[in-house]
Structures are given as C-alpha cells and as structure tokens.
Coordinates of C-alpha atoms and ligand atoms in Angstrom, one line a residue:
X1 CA -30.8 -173.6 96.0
X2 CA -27.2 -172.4 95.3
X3 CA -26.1 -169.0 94.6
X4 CA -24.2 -169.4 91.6
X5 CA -25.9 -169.7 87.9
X6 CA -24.0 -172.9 87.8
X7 CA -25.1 -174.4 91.0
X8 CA -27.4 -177.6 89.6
X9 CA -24.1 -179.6 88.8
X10 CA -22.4 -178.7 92.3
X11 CA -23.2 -180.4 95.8
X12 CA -21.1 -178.4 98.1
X13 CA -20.5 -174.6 98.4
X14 CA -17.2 -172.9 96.5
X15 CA -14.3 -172.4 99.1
X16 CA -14.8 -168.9 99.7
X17 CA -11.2 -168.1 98.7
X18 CA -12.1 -169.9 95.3
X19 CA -14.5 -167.0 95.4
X20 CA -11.8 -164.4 95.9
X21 CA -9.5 -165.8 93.5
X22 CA -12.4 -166.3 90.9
X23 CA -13.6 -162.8 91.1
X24 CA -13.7 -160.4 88.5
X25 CA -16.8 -158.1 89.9
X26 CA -14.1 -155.3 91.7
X27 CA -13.5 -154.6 88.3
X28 CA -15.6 -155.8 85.6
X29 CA -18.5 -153.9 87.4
X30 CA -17.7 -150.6 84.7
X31 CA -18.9 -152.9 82.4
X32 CA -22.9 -152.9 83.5
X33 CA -24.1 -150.4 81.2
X34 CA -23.0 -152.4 78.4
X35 CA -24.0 -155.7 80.2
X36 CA -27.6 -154.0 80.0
X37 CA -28.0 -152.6 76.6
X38 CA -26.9 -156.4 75.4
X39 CA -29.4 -158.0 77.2
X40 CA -32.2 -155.4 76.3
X41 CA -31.3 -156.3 72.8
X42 CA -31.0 -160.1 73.4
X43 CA -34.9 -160.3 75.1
X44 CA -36.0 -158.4 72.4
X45 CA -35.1 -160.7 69.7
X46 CA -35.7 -163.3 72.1
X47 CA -39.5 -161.8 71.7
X48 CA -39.1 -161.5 68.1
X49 CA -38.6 -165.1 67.5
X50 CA -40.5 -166.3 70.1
X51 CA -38.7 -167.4 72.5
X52 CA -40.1 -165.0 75.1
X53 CA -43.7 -163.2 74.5
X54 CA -43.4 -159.6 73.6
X55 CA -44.7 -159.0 77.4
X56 CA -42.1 -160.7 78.9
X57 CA -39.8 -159.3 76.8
X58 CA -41.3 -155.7 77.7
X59 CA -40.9 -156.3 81.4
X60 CA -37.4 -157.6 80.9
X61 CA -36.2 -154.5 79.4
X62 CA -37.7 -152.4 81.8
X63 CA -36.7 -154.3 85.0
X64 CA -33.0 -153.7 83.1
X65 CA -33.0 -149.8 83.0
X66 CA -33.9 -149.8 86.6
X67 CA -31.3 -152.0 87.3
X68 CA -29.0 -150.0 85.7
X69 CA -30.3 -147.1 87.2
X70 CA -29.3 -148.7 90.6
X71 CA -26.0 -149.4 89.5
X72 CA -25.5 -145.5 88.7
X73 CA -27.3 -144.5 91.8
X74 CA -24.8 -147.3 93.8
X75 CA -27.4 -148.9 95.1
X76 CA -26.3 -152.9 93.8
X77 CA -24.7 -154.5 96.2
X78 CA -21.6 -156.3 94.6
X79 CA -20.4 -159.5 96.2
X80 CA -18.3 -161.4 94.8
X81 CA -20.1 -164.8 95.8
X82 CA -21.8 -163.7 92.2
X83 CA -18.5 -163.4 90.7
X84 CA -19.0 -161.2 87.5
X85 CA -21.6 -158.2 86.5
X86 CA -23.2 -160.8 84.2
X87 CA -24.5 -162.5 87.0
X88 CA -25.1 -159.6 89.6
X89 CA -27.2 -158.2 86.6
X90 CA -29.3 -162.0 85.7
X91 CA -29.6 -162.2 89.4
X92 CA -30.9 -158.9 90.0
X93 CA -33.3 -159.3 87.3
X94 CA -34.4 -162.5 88.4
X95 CA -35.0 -161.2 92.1
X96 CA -37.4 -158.9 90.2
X97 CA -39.3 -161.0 87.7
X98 CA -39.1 -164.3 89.0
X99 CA -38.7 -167.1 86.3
X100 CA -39.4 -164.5 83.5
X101 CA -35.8 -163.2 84.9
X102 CA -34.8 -167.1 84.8
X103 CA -35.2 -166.7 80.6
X104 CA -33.1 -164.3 79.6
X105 CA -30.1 -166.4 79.2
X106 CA -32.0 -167.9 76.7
X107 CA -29.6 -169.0 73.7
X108 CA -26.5 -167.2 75.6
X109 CA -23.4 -168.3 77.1
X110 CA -21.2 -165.6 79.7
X111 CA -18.7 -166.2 77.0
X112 CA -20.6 -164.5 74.2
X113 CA -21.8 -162.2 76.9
X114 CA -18.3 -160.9 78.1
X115 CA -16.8 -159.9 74.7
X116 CA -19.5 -158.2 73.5
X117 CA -20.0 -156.1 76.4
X118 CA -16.6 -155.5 76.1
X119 CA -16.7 -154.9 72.6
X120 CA -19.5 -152.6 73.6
X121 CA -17.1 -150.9 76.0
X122 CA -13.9 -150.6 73.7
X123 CA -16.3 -148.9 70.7
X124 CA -17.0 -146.3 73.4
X125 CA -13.6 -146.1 74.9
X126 CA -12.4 -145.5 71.0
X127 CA -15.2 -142.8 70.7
X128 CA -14.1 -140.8 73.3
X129 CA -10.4 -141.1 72.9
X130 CA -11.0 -140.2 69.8
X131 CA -12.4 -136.7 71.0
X132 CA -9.8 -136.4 73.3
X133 CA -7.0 -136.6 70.7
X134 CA -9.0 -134.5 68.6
X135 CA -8.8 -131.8 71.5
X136 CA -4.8 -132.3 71.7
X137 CA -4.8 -131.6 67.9
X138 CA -6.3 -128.3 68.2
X139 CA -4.4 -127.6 70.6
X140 CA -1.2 -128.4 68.8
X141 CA -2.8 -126.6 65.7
X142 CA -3.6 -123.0 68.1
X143 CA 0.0 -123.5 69.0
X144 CA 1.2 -122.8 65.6
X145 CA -1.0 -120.3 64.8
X146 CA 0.2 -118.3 68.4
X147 CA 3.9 -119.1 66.9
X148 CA 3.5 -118.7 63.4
X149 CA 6.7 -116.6 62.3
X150 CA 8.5 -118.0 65.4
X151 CA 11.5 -119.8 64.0
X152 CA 13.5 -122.3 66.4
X153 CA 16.2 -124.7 66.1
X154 CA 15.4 -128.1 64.5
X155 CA 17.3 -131.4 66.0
X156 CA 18.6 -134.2 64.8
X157 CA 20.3 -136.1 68.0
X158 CA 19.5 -133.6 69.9
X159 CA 21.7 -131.2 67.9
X160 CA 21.5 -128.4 66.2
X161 CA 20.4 -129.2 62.6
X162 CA 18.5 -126.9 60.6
X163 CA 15.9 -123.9 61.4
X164 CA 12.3 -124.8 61.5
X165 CA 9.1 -122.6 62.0
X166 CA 7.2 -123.3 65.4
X167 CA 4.4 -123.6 63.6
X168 CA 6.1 -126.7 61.1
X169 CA 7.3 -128.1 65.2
X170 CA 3.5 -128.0 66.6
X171 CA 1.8 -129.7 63.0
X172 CA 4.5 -132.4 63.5
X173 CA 2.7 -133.4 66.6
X174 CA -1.1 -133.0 64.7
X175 CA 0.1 -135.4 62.3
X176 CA 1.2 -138.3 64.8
X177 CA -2.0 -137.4 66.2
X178 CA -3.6 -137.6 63.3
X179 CA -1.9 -141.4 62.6
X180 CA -3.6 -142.4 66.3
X181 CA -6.8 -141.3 65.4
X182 CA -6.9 -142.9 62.1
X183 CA -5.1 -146.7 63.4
X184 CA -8.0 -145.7 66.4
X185 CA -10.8 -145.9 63.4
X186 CA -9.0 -148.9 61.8
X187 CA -9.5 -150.5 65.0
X188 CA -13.1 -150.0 65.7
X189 CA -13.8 -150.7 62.4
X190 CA -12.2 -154.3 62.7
X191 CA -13.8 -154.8 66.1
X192 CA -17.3 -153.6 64.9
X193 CA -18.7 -157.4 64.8
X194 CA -21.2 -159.2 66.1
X195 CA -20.3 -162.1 68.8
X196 CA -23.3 -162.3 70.9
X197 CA -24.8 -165.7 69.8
X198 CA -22.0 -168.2 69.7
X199 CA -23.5 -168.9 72.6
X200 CA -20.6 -171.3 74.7
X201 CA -18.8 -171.9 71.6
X202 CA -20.8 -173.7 69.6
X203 CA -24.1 -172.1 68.7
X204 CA -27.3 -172.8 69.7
X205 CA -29.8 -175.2 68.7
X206 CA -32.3 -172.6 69.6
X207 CA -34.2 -170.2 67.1
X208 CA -31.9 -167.2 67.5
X209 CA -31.9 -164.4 64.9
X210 CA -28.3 -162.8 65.4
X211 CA -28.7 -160.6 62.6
X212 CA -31.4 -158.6 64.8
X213 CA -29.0 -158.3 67.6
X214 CA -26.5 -157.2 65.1
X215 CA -28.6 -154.0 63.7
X216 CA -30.1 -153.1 67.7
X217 CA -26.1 -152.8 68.6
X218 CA -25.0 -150.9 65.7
X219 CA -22.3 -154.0 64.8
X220 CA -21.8 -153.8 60.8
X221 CA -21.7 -157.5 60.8
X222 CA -22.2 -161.1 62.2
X223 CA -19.3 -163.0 63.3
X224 CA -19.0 -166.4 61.2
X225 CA -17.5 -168.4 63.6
X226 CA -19.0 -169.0 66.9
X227 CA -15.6 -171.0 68.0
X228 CA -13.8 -168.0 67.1
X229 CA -15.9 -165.6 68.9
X230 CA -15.1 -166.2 72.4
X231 CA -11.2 -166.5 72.1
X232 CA -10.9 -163.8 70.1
X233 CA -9.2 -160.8 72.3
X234 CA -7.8 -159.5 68.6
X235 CA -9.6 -156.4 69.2
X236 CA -8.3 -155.8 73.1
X237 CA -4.7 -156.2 71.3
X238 CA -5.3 -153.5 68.8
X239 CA -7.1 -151.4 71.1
X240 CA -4.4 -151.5 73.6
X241 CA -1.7 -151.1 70.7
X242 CA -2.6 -147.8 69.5
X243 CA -3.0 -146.9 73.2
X244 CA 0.8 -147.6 73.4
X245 CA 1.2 -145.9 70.3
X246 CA -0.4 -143.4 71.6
X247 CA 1.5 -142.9 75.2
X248 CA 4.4 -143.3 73.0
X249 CA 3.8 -140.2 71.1
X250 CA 3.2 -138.5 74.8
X251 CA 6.1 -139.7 76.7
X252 CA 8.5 -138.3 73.4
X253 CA 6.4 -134.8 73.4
X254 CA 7.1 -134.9 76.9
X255 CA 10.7 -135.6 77.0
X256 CA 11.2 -132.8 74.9
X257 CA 9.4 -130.5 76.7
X258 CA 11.4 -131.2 79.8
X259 CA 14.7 -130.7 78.1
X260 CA 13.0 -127.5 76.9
X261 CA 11.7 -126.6 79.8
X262 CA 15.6 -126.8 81.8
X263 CA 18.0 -123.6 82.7
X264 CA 20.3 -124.7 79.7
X265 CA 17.3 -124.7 77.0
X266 CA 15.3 -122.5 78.2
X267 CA 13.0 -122.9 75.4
X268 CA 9.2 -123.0 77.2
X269 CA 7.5 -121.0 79.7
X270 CA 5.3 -123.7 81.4
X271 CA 2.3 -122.7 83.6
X272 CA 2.6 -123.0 86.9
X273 CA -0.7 -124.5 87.5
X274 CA 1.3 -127.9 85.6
X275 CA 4.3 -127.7 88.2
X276 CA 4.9 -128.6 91.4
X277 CA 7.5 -126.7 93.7
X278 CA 10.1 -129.4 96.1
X279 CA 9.6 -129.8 99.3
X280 CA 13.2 -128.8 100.4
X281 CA 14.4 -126.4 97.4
X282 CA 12.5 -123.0 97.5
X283 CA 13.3 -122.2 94.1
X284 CA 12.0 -125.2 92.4
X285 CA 9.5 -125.4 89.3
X286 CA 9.4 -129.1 88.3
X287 CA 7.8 -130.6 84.9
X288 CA 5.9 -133.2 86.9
X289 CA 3.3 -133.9 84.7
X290 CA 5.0 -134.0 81.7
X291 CA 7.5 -136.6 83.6
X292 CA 4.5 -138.4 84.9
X293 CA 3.5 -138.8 81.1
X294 CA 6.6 -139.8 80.0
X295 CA 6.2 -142.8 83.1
X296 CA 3.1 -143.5 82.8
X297 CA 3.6 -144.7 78.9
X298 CA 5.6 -147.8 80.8
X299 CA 2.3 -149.0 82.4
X300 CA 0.3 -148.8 78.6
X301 CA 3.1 -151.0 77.4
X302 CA 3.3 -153.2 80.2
X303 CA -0.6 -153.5 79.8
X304 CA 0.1 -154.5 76.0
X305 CA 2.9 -157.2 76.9
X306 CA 0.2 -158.5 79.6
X307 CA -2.4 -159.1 77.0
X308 CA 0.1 -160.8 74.4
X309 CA 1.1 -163.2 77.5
X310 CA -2.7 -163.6 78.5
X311 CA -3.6 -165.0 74.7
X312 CA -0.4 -166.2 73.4
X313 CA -1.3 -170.2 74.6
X314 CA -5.0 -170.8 74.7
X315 CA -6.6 -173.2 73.1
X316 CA -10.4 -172.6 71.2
X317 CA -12.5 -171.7 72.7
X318 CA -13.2 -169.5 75.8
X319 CA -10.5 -170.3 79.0
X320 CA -11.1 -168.5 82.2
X321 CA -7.5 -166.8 81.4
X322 CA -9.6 -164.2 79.4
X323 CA -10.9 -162.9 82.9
X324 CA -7.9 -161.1 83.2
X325 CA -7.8 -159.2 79.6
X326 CA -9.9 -156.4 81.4
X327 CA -7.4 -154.9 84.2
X328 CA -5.2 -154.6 81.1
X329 CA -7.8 -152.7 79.0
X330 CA -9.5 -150.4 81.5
X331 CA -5.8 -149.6 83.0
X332 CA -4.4 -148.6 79.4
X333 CA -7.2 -146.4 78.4
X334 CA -7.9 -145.1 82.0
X335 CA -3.8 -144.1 81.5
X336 CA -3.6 -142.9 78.2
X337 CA -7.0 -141.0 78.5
X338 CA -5.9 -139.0 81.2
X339 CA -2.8 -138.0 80.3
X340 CA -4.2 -136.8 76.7
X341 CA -6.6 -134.8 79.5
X342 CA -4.2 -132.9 81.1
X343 CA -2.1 -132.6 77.9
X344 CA -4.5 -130.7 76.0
X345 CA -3.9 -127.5 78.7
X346 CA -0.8 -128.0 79.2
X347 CA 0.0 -127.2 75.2
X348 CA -2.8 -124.6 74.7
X349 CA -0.8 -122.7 78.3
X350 CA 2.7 -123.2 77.2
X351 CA 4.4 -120.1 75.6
X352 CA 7.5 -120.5 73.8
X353 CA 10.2 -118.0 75.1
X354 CA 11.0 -116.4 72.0
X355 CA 13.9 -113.8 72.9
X356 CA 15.4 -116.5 74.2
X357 CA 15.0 -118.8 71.3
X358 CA 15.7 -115.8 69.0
X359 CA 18.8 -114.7 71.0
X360 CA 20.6 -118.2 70.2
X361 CA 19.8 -119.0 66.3
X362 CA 22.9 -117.8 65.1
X363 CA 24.6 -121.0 67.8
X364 CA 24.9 -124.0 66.0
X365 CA 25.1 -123.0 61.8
X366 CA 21.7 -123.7 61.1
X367 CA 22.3 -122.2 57.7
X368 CA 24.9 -124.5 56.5
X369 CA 23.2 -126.8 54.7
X370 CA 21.1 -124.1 52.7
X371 CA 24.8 -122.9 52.1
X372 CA 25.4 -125.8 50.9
X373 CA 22.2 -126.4 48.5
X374 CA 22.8 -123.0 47.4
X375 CA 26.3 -124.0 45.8
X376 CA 24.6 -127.5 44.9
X377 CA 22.0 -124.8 42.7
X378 CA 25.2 -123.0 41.1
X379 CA 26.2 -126.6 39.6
X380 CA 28.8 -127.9 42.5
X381 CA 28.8 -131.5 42.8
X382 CA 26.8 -132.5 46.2
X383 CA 29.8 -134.3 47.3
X384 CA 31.9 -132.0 46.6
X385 CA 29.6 -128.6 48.3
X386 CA 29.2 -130.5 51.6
X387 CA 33.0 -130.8 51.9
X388 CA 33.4 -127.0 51.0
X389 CA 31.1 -126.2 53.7
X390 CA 32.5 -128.5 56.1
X391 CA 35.7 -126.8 55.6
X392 CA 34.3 -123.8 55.8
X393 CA 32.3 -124.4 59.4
X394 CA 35.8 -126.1 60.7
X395 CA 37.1 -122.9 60.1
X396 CA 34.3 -120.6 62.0
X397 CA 35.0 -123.0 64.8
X398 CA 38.4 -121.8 64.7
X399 CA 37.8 -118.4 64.6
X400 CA 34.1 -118.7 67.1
X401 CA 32.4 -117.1 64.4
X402 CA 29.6 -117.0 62.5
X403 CA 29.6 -118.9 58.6
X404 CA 28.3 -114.8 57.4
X405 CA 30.9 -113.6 59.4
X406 CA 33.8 -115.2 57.3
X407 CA 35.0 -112.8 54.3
X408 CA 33.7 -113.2 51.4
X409 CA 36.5 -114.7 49.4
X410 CA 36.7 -117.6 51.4
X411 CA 33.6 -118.7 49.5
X412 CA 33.4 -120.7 45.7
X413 CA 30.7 -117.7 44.6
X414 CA 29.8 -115.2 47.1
X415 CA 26.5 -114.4 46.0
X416 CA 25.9 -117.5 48.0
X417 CA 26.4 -115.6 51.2
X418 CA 23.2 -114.0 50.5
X419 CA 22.0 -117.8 51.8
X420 CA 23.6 -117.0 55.1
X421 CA 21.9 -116.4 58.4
X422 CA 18.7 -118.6 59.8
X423 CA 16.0 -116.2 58.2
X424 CA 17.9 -116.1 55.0
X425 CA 18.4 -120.2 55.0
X426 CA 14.3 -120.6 56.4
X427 CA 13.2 -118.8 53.4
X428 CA 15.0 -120.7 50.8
X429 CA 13.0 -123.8 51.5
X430 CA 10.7 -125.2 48.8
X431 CA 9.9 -128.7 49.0
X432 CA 6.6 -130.3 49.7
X433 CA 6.1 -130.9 53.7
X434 CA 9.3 -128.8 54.4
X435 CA 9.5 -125.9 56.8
X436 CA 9.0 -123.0 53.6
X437 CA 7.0 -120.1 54.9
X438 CA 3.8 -121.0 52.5
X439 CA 4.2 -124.5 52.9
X440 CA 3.5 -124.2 56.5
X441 CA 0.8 -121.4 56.0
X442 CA -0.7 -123.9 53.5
X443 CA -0.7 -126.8 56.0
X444 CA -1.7 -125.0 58.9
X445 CA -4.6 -123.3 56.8
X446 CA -5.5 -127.2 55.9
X447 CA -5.3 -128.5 59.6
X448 CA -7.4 -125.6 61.1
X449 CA -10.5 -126.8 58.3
X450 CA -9.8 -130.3 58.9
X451 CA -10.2 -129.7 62.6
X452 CA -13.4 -127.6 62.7
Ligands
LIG501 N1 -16.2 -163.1 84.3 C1 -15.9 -163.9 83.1 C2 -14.9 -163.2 82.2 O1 -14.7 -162.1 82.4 C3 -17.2 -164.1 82.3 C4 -17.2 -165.3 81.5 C5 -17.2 -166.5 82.4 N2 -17.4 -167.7 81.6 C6 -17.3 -168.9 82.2 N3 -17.4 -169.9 81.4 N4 -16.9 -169.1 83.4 O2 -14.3 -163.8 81.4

C-alpha cells in the first residue's frame, strides 16, 4: 500500500523530486503542537456524536500526547515522502492504533486542518508578542522615570525645533507601542474563528458538531462559510501587518538611536554588551544591533509583500499556493520577536548623556516659538509675532548669539524675555499631550498603572 494519505487514486510512486518540491514538513513541523490539540478536539467530538466510541476516542487522544511528546523529545522522524506534519502526525497515530488511527480524519480535509492549526499558531504567536511589547513599554516607561527632569532637543527634520522632556521622548515610544498592541488584539480578535469543519471546502455530509470544536479551542465563533474557510489567509495578512508595523516602529527607534549614538550627537551612552568593536579599527564601538533592527524591518515587509502576492489570484477554495503562507509568517514573527527581545535591554541599559545634552540647549533657539506665543498672549497677531521673531533670530545669527542675549529693546514688550531660555520656554507649556512639566508627570503616572 502507498505511503501517501492519497495513495488509493495513484498507480505509480511520486517522482521523488515532486516530493522535494511538494514539501512543506522542514518547516511546517513548528506547527505539531497545534496539529495535536486540533485533532484531540476533533476525536473527541467525533465520540460525542458518534462517530468514534468514547474508547476510541480515549485512545486517540492519548496516542496524540505521546506523539507529541516525541516530537518535543525529537524522536519523529520527518521525511518528506509524508510531505506535511498533518500527515507525519495521522501516520504516526495510525502506526500506533491501527484502523482506530485510520478514523480520525473523519469529517476533515488538510485544508480545514492547516488554517486552524495555523490559526492555532498565530493566537499564540499574538499572545506572546504581545508580552514582549509589553516588556519594551516598560522599558520605555522606566526610561522616563530615570530621565524625568532631563530636558533635550525635540526635532522636526532632524532640526532643532523645540525643547522636550526625556520623559515626553520615551512615552512617545509607549504609545506606538501601545497602538501595536491594541491593532495586535484587533487581530486576534478577527482571527478568533472556527474553520475546522469545512472539511475540503464544502462540508461534510457527516454528523459533525462544529460548535463543540469551537468551545474545546477557545474560538468565539463558527465560520459560516466552509468555501471561505480554507482560502481565507485574511488573518496571516493582518498578523503579518502589524508585525511590519511593528519593525517599522523599531527600525525608526533605531535610526535615531544611531544618529544619537555618533561623535557629532553624542546624545546616548550605549552598553557595550549591545556593540561590537571592528576588526581593523581599535577604537571602534558600533550600534550593530540597533542597525540590524533597522535591516531586519526589510525582511517583515518583504514577508508582507510575499503574502499579498501569494493570495492576490486564487480562486475558492484551497490552492496548494497557500503552502507557502507559512515561511512568510514564522519568518516575520521569528524577526520582529527577536528584535523586540533584544530591544527591551538595550532601552532599560541606555543612559542619556545629560552634560552633554545639557551643555548644547542653548544651540538651535529652542525657545523661539514660546517667544513667539508669549507675544501671541500679549495680543500680537500670529502672523505678525512669528515674523518679529524671525527677525529677531536672523539677527542672533548675525551676531552668534543667543535670542536672551539680545538687549532688551530690540523686543515689542520685554517682559517677554522672561520667556527666554529652554527651561523658561519648557515651563510655559500647557496644552493637553504637550511636553508641560505636569502633563508629563500626569502621563507617566497613568502609563506606570496601566503597565502594572
Ligand atoms: N501542507 C499543506 C499546506 O500547508 C496542507 C494542506 C494540503 N492540502 C491539499 N489538498 N494538498 O497547505
């Protein structure tokens, strides 16, 4: 008798580099715990509605959890002449059981199988993201609490714009953290649905009671649709959106941190135990890792793109296309989870160098706009208190001074000088999610509960 699941239809043997080119075992093999706790709940509603008795249900479930503990122990050997986990994990069970193994797949198709193992897969893939990020925010969130009172430069182009408080600089990050965590939610929330039981694609004539299956795997509901079920990757593309998103967030945090990290900014002391020296300059301290996380957010897109490509052109329902959706998956998250893993020391080691910072705030007129809101206060037309200001800064540039250091009747109303100077401008702030002193207390205060 053949190998293959499939075999009855076939007279000869598959080409053996059919075989390679069919296989998806090298990788799909991470998805056997899942694979199991699917078909422990399928034979037990199989039992339920008796299609197996509750004995052979029993010894199903049994022979799966050694089965799986052979997986963990490495003890399966994986060819690929049974080209997925699905079938290493029937065949296995069948070796065992004999033609109570041969029922299992009972009312099943692969294609059911596959997306709800992967399904399985991506809820706990979300779940522990999801802690991961988490981490990062506290890290962010100890940041500001180590910096509170630190004030540094805030850019817009990459220029000198306004003062900010470290602290407001490190929630920044918590929120588009925050954002990943909550579209990470959205997503398992969406994907949290039932496929298992659309059997091929069209159902099954057999007794099945999906709503059983449903409640054993924690899905909130049923899909409606078994033609939908098993072309619908919907999920993967979400999934491996916000994973973008995510290495998106990364790779910015990370350019910034190497242009902080350079003899010109000079803004961040970065532990040596996230450098690496050069081979050929004895000096050298290089931001590797946070220029290996800026790269590696190419690879999440790419994965992204690859997955659009994959689905854009299939026809209902299942095509052997959808193989490939998994290198895509497991790459992104593998990617995105370990650069969040080395990310979370990286921020809670970093120190900002604050002499330095300190030493250079008066570069740049920081304070000008506050100037300039402070005339805006005293009834000047906006329009007309930008240009005064402007004026006013052409003129330090002339001179290489400071905006305080010009005399005071060179200004509309001198009281405004009092404006003058970054501590002077960082306190006048007042608006709601701006860098004022109490605002940023408030938040932090917020963040550090929310964050527990
Ligand atoms: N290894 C396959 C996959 O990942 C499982 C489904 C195979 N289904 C089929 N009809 N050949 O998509």
């Amino acid at each position: 008798m053949s190998q293959k699941t499939w075999g009855g239809r076939f007279s000869g043997g598959t080409d053996s580099r059919v075989e390679a080119f069919t296989e998806s075992i090298s990788f799909d093999r991470r998805l056997y715990r899942h694979d199991i706790i699917g078909s422990q709940a399928h034979a037990k509603m199989l039992a339920e509605v008796g299609l197996l008795t509750a004995g052979e249900a029993e010894q199903i479930v049994t022979a799966l959890d050694e089965i799986g503990t052979q997986i963990e122990a490495g003890e399966m050997e994986f060819t690929i002449s049974l080209e997925d986990i699905h079938t290493h994990i029937e065949k296995a069970l069948i070796a065992k059981l004999g033609d109570t193994g041969r029922k299992l797949h009972t009312g099943r198709s692969r294609n059911d199988q596959v997306v709800t193992d992967l399904k399985l897969w991506t809820r706990d893939a979300i779940d522990e993201l999801d802690s991961l990020l988490l981490d990062l925010q506290r890290a962010f969130v100890e940041s500001a609490e180590r910096e509170s009172g630190v004030v540094i430069p805030g850019y817009t182009h990459l220029q000198r714009a306004q003062p900010v408080l470290a602290a407001h600089y490190f929630l920044a990050y918590t929120e588009k953290f925050q954002r990943d965590r909550d579209r990470l939610r959205d997503c398992r929330a969406r994907l949290n649905v039932l496929p298992l039981g659309a059997a091929a694609l069209a159902g099954t004539s057999l007794p099945i009671d999906r709503e059983s299956v449903r409640a054993k795997l924690g899905f909130d509901s049923v899909a409606r649709n078994s033609l939908d079920v098993s072309s619908d990757r919907d999920f993967a593309l979400e999934f491996v959106f916000t994973l973008s998103l995510i290495a998106t967030h990364l790779s910015g945090w990370a350019e910034e941190w190497v242009i902080w990290s350079t003899t010109e900014f000079n803004f961040l002391d970065l532990p040596d135990a996230f450098c690496t020296g050069s081979s050929i300059m004895p000096h050298k301290k290089n931001p590797d890792v946070l220029e290996l996380t800026r790269g590696k957010s190419g690879r999440v897109i790419g994965a992204l793109q690859q997955l659009f490509v994959l689905v854009k052109g299939l026809p209902l329902a299942y095509n052997r296309d959808l193989q490939e959706d998994k290198t895509a998956i497991f790459d992104a998250f593998d990617t995105v989870a370990g650069c969040v893993a080395v990310a979370v020391p990286l921020v809670r080691q970093t120190k900002l160098r604050r002499e330095v910072i300190a030493s250079r705030l008066d570069a740049g007129f920081l304070d000008a706009t506050t100037l300039m809101e402070s005339l805006i206060s005293r009834g000047v037309p906006m329009r007309s208190a930008h240009e005064v200001v402007g004026n006013l800064v052409r003129e330090c540039e002339q001179r290489k001074c400071r905006l305080a250091d010009l005399p005071d009747a060179m200004f509309p109303a001198p009281e405004v000088k009092a404006s003058l100077g970054v501590a002077n401008a960082l306190r006048a702030f007042k608006s709601y999610g701006s860098t004022a002193p109490a605002e940023v207390e408030r938040q932090l205060r917020e963040w550090k509960l929310r964050l527990a």
